[in-house]
Coordinates of C-alpha atoms in Angstrom, one line a residue:
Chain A
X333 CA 2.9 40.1 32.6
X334 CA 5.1 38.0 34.8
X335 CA 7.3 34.9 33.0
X336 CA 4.8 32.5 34.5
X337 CA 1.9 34.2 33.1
X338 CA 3.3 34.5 29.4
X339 CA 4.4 30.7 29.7
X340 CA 0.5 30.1 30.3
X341 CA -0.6 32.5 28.1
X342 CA 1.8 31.3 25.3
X343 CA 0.2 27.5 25.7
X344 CA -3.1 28.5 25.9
X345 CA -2.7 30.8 22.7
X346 CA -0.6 27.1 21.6
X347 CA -3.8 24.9 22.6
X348 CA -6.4 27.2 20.4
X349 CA -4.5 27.1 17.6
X350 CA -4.2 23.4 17.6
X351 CA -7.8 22.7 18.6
X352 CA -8.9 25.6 16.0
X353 CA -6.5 23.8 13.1
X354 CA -8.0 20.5 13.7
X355 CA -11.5 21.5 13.9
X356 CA -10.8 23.5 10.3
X357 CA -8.9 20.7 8.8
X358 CA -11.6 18.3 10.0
X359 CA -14.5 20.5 8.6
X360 CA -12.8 21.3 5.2
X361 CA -12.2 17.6 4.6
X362 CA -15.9 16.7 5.2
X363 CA -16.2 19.9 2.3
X364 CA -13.6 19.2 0.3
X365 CA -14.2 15.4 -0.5
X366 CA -17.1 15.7 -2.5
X367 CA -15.4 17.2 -4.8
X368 CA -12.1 15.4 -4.8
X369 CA -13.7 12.1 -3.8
X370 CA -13.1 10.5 -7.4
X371 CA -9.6 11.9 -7.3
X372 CA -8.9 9.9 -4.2
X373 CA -10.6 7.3 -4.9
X374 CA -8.3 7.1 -8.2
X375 CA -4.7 7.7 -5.7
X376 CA -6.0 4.6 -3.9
X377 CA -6.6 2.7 -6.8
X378 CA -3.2 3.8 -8.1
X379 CA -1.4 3.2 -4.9
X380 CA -2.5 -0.2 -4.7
X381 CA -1.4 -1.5 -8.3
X382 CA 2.2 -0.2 -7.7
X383 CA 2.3 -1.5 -4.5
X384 CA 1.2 -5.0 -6.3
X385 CA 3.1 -4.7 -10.0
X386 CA 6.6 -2.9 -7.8
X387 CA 8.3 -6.1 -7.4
X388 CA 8.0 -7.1 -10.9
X389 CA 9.5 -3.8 -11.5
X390 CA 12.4 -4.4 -9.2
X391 CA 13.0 -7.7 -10.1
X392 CA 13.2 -6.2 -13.8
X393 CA 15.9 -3.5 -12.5
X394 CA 17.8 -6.3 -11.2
X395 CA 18.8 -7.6 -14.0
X396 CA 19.6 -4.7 -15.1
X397 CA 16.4 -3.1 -17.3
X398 CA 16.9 1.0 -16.4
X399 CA 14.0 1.7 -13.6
X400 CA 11.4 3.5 -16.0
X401 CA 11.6 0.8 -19.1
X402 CA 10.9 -1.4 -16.3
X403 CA 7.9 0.3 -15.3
X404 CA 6.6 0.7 -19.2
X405 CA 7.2 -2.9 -20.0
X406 CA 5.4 -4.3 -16.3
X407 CA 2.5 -1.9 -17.1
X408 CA 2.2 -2.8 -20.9
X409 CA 2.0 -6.4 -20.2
X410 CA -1.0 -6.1 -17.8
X411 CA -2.5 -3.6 -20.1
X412 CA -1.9 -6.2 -22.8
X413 CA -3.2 -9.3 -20.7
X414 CA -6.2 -7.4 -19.4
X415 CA -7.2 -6.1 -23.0
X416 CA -7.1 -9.9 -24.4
X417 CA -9.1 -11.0 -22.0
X418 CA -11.7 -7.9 -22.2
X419 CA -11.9 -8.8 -26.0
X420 CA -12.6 -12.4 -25.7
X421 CA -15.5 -11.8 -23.0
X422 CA -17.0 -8.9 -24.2
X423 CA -18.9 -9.8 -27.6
X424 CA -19.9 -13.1 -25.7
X425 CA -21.4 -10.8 -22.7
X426 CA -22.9 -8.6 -25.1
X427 CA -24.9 -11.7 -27.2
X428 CA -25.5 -13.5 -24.0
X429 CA -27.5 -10.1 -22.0
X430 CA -29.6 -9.4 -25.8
X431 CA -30.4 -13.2 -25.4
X432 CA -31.3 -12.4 -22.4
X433 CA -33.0 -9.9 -22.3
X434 CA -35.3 -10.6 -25.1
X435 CA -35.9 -13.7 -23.6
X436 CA -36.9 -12.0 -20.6
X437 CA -39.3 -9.5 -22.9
X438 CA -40.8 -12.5 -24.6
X439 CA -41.7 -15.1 -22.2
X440 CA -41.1 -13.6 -18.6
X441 CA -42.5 -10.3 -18.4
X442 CA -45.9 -11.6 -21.1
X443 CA -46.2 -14.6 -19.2
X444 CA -46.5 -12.3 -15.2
X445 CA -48.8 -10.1 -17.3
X446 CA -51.1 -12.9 -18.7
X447 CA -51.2 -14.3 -15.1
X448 CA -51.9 -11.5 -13.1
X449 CA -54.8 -10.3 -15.1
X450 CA -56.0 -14.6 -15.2
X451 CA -55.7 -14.3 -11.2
X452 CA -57.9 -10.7 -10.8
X453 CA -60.1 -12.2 -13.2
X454 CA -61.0 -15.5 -11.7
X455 CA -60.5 -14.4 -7.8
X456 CA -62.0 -10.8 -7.8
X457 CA -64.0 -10.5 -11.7
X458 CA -62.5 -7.1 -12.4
X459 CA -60.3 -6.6 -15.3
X460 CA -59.9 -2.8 -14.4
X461 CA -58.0 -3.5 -11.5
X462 CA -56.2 -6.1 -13.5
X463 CA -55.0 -3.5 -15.9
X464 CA -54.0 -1.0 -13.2
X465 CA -51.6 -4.1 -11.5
X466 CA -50.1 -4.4 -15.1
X467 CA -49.3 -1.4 -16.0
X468 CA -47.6 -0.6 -12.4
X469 CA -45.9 -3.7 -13.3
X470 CA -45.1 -2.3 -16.6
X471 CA -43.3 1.3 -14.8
X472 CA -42.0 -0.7 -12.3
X473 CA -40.0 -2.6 -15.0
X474 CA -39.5 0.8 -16.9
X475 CA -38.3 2.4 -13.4
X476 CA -35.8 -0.7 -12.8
X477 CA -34.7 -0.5 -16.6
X478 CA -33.6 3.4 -16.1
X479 CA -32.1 2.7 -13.6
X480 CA -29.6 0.4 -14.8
X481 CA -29.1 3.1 -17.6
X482 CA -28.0 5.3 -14.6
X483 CA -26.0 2.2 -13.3
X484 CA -24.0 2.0 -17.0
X485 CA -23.5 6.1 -17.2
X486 CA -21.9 5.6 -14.3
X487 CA -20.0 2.8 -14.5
X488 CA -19.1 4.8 -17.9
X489 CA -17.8 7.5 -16.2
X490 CA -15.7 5.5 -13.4
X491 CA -14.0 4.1 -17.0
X492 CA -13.1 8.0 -18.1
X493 CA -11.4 8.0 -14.5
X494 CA -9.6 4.7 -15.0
X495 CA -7.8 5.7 -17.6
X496 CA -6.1 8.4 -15.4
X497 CA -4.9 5.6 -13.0
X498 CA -1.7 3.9 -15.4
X499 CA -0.1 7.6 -15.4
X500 CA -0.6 7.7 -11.7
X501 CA 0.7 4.2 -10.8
X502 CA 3.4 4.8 -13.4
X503 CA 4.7 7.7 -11.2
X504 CA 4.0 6.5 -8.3
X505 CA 6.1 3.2 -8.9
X506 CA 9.3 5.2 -10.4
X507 CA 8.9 8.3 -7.7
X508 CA 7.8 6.0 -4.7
X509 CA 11.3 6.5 -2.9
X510 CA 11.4 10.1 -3.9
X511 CA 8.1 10.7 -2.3
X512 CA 8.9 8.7 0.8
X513 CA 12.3 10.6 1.1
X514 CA 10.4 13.9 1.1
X515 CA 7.8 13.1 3.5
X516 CA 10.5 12.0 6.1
X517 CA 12.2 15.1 5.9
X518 CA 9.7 16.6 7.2
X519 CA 9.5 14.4 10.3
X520 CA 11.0 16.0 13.7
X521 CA 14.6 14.8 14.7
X522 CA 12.9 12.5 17.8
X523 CA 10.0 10.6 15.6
X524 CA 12.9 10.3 12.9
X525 CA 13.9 6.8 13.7
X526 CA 10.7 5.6 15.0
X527 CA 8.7 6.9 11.9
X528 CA 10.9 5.8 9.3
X529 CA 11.3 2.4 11.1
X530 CA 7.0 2.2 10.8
X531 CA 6.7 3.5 7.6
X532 CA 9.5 0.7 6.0
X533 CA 7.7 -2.2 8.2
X534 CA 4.0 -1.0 7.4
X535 CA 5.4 -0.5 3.4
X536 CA 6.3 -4.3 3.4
X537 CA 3.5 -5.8 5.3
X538 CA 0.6 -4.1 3.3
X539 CA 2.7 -4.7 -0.1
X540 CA 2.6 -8.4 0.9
X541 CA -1.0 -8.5 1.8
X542 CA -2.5 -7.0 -1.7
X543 CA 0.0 -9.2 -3.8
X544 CA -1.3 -12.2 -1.4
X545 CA -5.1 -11.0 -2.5
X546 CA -4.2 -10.4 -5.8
X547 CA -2.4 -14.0 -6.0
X548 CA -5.8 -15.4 -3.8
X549 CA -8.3 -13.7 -6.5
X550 CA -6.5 -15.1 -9.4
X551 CA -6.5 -19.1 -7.8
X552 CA -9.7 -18.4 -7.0
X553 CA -10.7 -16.9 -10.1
X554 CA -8.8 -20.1 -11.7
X555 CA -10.9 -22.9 -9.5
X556 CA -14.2 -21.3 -9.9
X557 CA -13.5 -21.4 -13.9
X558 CA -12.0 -24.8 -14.1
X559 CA -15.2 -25.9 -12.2
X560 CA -17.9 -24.1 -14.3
X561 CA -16.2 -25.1 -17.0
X562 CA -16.5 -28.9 -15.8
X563 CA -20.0 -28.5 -15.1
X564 CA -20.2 -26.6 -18.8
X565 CA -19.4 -30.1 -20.1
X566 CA -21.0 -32.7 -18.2
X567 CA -24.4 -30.4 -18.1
X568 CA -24.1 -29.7 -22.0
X569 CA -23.1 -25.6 -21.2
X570 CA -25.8 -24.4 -18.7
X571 CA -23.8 -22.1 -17.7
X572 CA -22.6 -19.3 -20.6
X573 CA -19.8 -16.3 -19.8
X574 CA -18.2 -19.1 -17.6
X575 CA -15.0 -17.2 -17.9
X576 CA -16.3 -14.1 -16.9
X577 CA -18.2 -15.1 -14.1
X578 CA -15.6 -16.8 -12.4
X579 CA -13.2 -13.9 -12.9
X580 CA -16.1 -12.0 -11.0
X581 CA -16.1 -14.5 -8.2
X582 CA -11.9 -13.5 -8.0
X583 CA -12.6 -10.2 -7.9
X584 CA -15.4 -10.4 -5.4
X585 CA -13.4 -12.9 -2.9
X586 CA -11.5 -10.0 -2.2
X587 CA -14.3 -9.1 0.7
X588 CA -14.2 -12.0 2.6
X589 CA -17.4 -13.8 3.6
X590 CA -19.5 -11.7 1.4
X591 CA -17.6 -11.7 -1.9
X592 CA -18.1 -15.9 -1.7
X593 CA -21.9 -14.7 -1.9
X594 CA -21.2 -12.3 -4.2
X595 CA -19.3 -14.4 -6.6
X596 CA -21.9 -17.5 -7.0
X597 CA -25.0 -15.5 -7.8
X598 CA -24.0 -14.5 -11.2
X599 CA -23.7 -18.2 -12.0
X600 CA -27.0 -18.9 -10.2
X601 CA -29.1 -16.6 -11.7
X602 CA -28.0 -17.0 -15.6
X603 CA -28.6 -21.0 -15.1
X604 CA -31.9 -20.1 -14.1
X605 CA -32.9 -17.5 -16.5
X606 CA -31.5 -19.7 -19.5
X607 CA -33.6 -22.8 -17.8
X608 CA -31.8 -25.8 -18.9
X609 CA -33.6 -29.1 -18.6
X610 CA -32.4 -30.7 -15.5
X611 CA -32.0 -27.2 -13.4
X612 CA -32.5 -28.1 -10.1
X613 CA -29.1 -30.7 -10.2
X614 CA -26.9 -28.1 -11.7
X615 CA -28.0 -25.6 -9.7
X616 CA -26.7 -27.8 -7.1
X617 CA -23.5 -28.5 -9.1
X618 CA -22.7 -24.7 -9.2
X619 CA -23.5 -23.8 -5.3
X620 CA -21.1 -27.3 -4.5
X621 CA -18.9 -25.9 -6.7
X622 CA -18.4 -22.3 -4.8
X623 CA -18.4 -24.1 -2.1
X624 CA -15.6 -26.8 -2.7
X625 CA -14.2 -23.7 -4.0
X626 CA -14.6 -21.8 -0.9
X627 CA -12.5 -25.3 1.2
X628 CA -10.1 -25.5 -0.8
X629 CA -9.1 -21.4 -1.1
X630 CA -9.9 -21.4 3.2
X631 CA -8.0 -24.5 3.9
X632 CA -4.7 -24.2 1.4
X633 CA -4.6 -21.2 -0.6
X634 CA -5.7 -17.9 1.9
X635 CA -3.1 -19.2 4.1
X636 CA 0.0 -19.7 2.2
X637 CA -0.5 -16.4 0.2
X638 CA -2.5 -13.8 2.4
X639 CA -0.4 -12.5 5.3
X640 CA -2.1 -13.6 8.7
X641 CA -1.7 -10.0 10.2
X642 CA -5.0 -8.8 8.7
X643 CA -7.0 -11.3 9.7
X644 CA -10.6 -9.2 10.6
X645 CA -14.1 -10.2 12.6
X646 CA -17.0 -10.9 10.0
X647 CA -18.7 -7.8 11.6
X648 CA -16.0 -5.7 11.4
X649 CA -16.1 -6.7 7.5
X650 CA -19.7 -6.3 7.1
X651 CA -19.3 -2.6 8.5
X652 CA -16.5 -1.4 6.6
X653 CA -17.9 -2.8 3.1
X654 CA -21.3 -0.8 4.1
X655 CA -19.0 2.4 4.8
X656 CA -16.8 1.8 1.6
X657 CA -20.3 1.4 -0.2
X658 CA -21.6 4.8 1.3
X659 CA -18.1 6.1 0.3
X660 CA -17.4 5.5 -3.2
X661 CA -20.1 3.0 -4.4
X662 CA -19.2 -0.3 -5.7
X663 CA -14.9 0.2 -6.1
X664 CA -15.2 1.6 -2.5
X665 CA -16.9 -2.0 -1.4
X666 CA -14.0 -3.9 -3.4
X667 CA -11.5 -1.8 -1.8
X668 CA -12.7 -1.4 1.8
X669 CA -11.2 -4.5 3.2
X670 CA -7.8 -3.9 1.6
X671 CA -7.6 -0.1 2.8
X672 CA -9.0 -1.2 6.4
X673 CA -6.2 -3.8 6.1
X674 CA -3.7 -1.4 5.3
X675 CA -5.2 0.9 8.3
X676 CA -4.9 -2.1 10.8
X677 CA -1.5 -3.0 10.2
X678 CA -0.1 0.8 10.2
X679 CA -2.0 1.0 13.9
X680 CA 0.1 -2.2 14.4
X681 CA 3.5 -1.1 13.5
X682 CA 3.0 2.2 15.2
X683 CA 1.6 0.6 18.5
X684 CA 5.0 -1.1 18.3
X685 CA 7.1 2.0 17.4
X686 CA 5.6 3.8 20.2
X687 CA 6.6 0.7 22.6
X688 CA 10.0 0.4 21.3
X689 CA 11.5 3.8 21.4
X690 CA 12.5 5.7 23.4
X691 CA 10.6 9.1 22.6
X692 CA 10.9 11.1 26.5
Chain B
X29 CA 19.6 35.4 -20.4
X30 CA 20.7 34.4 -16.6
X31 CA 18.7 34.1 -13.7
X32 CA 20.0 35.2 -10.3
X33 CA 17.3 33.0 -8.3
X34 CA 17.7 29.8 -10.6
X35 CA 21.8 30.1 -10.1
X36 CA 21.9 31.1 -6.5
X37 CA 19.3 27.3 -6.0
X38 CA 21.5 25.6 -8.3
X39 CA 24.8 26.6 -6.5
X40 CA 23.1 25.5 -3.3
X41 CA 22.3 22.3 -4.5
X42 CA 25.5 21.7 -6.2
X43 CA 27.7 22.5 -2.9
X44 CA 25.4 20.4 -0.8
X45 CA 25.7 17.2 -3.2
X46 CA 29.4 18.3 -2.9
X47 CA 29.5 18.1 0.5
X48 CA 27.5 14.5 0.8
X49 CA 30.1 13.2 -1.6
X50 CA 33.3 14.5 0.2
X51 CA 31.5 12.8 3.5
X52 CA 30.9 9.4 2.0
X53 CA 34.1 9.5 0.0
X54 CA 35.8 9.4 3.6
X55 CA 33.6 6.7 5.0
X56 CA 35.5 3.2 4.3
X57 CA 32.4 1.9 3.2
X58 CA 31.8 4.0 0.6
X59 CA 35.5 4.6 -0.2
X60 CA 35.4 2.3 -3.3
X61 CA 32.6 3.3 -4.8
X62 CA 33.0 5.3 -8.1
X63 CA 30.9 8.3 -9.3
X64 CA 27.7 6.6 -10.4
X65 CA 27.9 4.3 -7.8
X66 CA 27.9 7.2 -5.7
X67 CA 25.1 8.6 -7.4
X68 CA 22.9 6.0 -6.6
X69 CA 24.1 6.4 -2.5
X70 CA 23.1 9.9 -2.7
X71 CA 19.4 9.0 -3.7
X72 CA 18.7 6.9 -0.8
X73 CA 20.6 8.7 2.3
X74 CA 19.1 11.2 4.6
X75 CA 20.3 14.4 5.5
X76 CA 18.8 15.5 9.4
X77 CA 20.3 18.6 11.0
X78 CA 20.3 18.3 14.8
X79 CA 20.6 20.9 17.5
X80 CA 23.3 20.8 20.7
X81 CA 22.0 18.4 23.3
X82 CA 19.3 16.6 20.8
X83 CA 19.6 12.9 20.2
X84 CA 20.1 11.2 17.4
X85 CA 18.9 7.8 18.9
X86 CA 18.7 6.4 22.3
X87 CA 20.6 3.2 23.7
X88 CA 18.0 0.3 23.7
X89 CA 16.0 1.9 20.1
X90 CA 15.9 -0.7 17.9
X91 CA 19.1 -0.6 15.3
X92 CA 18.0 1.1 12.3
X93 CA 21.0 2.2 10.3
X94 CA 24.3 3.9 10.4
X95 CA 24.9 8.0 10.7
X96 CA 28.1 9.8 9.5
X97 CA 28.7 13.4 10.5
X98 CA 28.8 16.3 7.9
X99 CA 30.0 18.8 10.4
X100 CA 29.5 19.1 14.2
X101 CA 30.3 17.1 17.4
X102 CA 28.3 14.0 18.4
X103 CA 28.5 11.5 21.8
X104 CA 28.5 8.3 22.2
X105 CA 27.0 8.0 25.5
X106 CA 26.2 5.2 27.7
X107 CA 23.1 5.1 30.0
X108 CA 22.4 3.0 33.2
X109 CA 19.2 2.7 34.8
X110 CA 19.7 5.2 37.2
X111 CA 19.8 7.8 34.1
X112 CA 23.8 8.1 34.8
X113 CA 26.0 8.8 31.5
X114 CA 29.2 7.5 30.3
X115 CA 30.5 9.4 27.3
X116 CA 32.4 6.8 25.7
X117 CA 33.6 8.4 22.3
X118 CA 33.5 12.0 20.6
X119 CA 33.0 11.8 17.0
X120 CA 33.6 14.8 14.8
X121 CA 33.5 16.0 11.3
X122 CA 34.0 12.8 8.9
X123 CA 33.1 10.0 11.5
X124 CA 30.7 7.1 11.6
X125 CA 28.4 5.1 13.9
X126 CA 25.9 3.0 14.3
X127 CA 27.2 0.8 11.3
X128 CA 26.4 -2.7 12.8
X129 CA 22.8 -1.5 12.7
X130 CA 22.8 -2.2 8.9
X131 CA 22.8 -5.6 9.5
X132 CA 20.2 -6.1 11.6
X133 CA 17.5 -4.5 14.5
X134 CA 19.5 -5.4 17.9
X135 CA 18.7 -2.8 20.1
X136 CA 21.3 0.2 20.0
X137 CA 24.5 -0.4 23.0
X138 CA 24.8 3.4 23.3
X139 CA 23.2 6.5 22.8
X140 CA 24.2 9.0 20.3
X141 CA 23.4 13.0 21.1
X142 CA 24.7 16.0 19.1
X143 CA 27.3 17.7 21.3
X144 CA 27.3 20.9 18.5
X145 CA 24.9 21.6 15.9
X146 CA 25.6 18.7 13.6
X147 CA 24.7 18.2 9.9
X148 CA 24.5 14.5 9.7
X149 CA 23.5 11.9 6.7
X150 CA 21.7 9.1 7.7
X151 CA 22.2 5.5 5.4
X152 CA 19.5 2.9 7.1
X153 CA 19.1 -0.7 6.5
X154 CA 15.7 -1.0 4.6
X155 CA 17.3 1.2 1.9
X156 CA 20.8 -1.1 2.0
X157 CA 18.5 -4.3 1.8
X158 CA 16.3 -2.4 -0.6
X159 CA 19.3 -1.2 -2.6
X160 CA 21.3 -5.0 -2.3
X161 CA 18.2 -6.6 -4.3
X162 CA 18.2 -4.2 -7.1
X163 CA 21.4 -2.8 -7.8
X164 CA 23.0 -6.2 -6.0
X165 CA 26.8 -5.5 -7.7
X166 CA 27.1 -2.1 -5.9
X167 CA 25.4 -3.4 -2.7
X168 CA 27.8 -6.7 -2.3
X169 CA 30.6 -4.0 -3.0
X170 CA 29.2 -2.0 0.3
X171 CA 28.6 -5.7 1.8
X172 CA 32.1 -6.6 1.6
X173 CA 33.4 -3.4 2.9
X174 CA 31.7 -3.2 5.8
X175 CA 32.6 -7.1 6.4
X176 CA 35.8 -5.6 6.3
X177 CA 35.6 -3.1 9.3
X178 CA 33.8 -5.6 10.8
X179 CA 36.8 -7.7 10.5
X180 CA 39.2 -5.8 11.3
X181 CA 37.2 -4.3 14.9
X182 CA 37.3 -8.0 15.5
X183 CA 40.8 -8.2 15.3
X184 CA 42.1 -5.4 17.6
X185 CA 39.2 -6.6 20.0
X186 CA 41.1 -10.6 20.3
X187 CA 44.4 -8.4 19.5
X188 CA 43.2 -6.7 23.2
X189 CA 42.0 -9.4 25.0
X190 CA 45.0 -11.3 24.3
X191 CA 47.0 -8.9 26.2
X192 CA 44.3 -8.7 28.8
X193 CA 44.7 -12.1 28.9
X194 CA 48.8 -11.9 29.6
X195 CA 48.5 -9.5 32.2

């Protein structure tokens, strides 16, 4: 075999590899992830609170608290803050859904029953068919009530899993430069630069970004509480779990356009099951509420605290929450904006890597 | 009971943190610095080993930190258009470059390319910035020593020009 011929046989052989590698590595992720999905799903969860609690914990090892105390004492409080508040909201949930839901037994489901069999009575005179409409009535509502036991087991088990997150974060936050340090290393001498330059830049720019949402949720959180809390008061409470739900509608602004949505219904639909009086005007209270809400977080909050780099197409939104949804249910909807945030500004900082340096 | 694997790693480690602290020690602008200062300068360099003819960056990258060599050969080259080269320095065992590069992005003046294989530690501005907000005693004592050279470069350059000048 003549040089030439090895050189082309040596980057053919080269080629197959690679092609064969990738092919492998693609087909044993789309395997693997099944199984490791909720371990993923947890490292992104992780990754994401100590990229949002790290600058407490360097501003606490500035002043000269040793690195891991920091940590403990940063992670403790938020522990702390987010067990108060679960304590004052739960036994209130937990009254207001057994009101509920025998209200919803008592009156609701008897009163659809009553009328359907009046309507097959008086429009067709057969009480047979009457009972058979019921009674699928009846499973339906049995179907819908298993369900939501399904719902709960799950959301029990995404709990078990949550508890695993404060160890991750915990080493994440102390290890981060350890980690980073170790992946470079590995990096070839001509990408060094480049990829350390990228990895800084993109490490800044997405840490800003998910304090700015976490700082946006909270306001938002904040406004949407103060102003179901107003209406609480002039409309003699209509709404109950105000607290809660506009904590909901903070978390849920996190997906923009949607999450607005998202956040409001709650409020809607306990008004209307608990059926105060005058229901139509504080109905209307509650949606100019959101709305005002909605101004005032669009117009003066989003953009002094959420960095402008991210800034995505409604569609683009509407597609990744459906793919975070197929992905990892309801946390993979939450998180889908953030994580395609994160992907759009690493694309960004490499695009301008690969522009500035010099890699031939 | 001793283990011959554990003690040969450990000995391996041990030299090479002895060798990053001999190298810093002769850098000015880590000169000052005591042990556990020196600790802490060890935990955020990088060590990159390069082969003859590889670069370390190219004139025009933008500036990203500052390199001192281990052990090996490294030149400071300048590049025209055309691709011609102008080796302006030779650096060797103990030196340092690229320090202004710790101050901010301007795009390198030169290039830098391993003339030997070269064991080099890298110290880059996001860590210095990094390291200046938390540990912000040790990081104004790198501050003001790099002010220094700064300083002093200054001087011999007006010191030169001033002659220039006379002539």
């Amino acid at each position: 075999m003549d040089n030439y011929s090895y050189q082309l046989y040596s980057q053919i052989l080269k080629l197959f590899w690679r092609v064969f590698l990738a092919i492998f590595g693609i087909a044993a992720l789309i395997v693997i992830f099944p199984f490791v999905k909720s371990v993923v799903v947890m490292f992104v969860i992780a990754l994401l609170l100590a990229m949002l609690l790290n600058p407490a914990v360097d501003f606490m090892e500035s002043r000269g608290i040793n690195r891991g105390l920091a940590i403990v004492i940063t992670m403790l409080l938020i522990l702390g803050a987010i067990a108060f508040t679960v304590s004052l909201i739960i036994p209130g949930i937990i009254s207001a859904v057994e009101s509920l839901t025998s209200k919803l037994q008592s009156d609701v489901i008897t009163d659809i029953n009553k009328r359907v069999e009046e309507f097959f009575a008086v429009n067709f005179n057969n009480a047979e068919l009457a009972r058979n409409v019921t009674s699928k009535v009846n499973e339906f509502g049995l179907k819908l009530l298993s369900n939501m036991a399904e719902f709960f087991k799950s959301v029990g088990s995404f709990l078990a899993s949550v508890a695993i997150v404060p160890f991750l974060t915990f080493f994440i936050i102390k290890d981060m430069r350890i980690f980073k340090r170790s992946l470079i290393a590995h990096i070839p001498n001509k990408y060094f630069e480049m990829s350390l330059n990228i990895l800084q830049k993109v490490g800044n720019q997405v840490s800003k970004y998910i304090q700015g949402q976490a700082t946006d949720a909270f306001i938002v959180g904040c406004l949407s509480v103060l102003g179901l809390f107003i209406i609480n008061l002039v409309f003699d409470n209509p709404v109950s779990q105000f607290v809660f739900i506009g904590m909901i509608a903070g978390v849920a602004n996190l997906i923009p356009y949607l999450g607005p949505i998202v956040g409001a219904v709650p409020a809607l639909l306990i008004t209307i099951i608990s059926n105060p009086p005058n229901l139509g005007i504080v109905l209307l209270w509650i949606v100019i509420t959101f709305v005002l809400v909605q101004v005032i977080d669009n117009s003066f909050v989003s953009p002094m605290v959420v960095s402008k780099s991210v800034n995505m197409h409604p569609l683009t939104v509407v597609v990744v929450v459906i793919i975070g949804g197929n992905l990892a249910g309801a946390v993979g909807m939450l998180f889908a904006v953030p994580v395609t945030g994160i992907i759009k500004v690493t694309s960004a900082e490499v695009l301008w890597g690969l522009k500035n340096y010099k890699l031939k | 009971m001793s283990n011959p694997i554990w003690e040969a790693v450990e000995s391996r480690k041990s030299k090479t943190a002895d060798d990053i602290f001999k190298a810093l020690k002769n850098v000015p602008i880590f000169s000052e610095l005591n042990p556990r200062e020196m600790n802490e300068i060890e935990k955020i360099i990088h060590r990159r080993e390069y082969k003859k003819g590889e670069p370390i960056f190219r004139m025009g990258d933008p500036g990203l930190g500052m390199y001192i060599i281990i052990k090996g050969l490294v030149n400071i080259v300048e590049e025209d258009e055309a691709g011609n080269t102008t080796t302006l320095a030779v650096l060797k065992d103990g030196a340092f470059f690229g320090d202004l590069a710790l101050l901010d992005e301007a795009p390198r003046s030169a290039s830098a390319i391993a003339d030997d294989d070269s064991d080099i530690l890298g110290f880059f501005r996001p860590d210095f910035l990094d390291l200046l907000y938390r540990k912000s005693k040790l990081g104004i004592k790198i501050l003001f020593s790099l002010a220094k050279i700064i300083g002093e470069r200054l001087r011999r350059t007006n010191e030169q020009l001033a002659v220039l000048k006379k002539k």
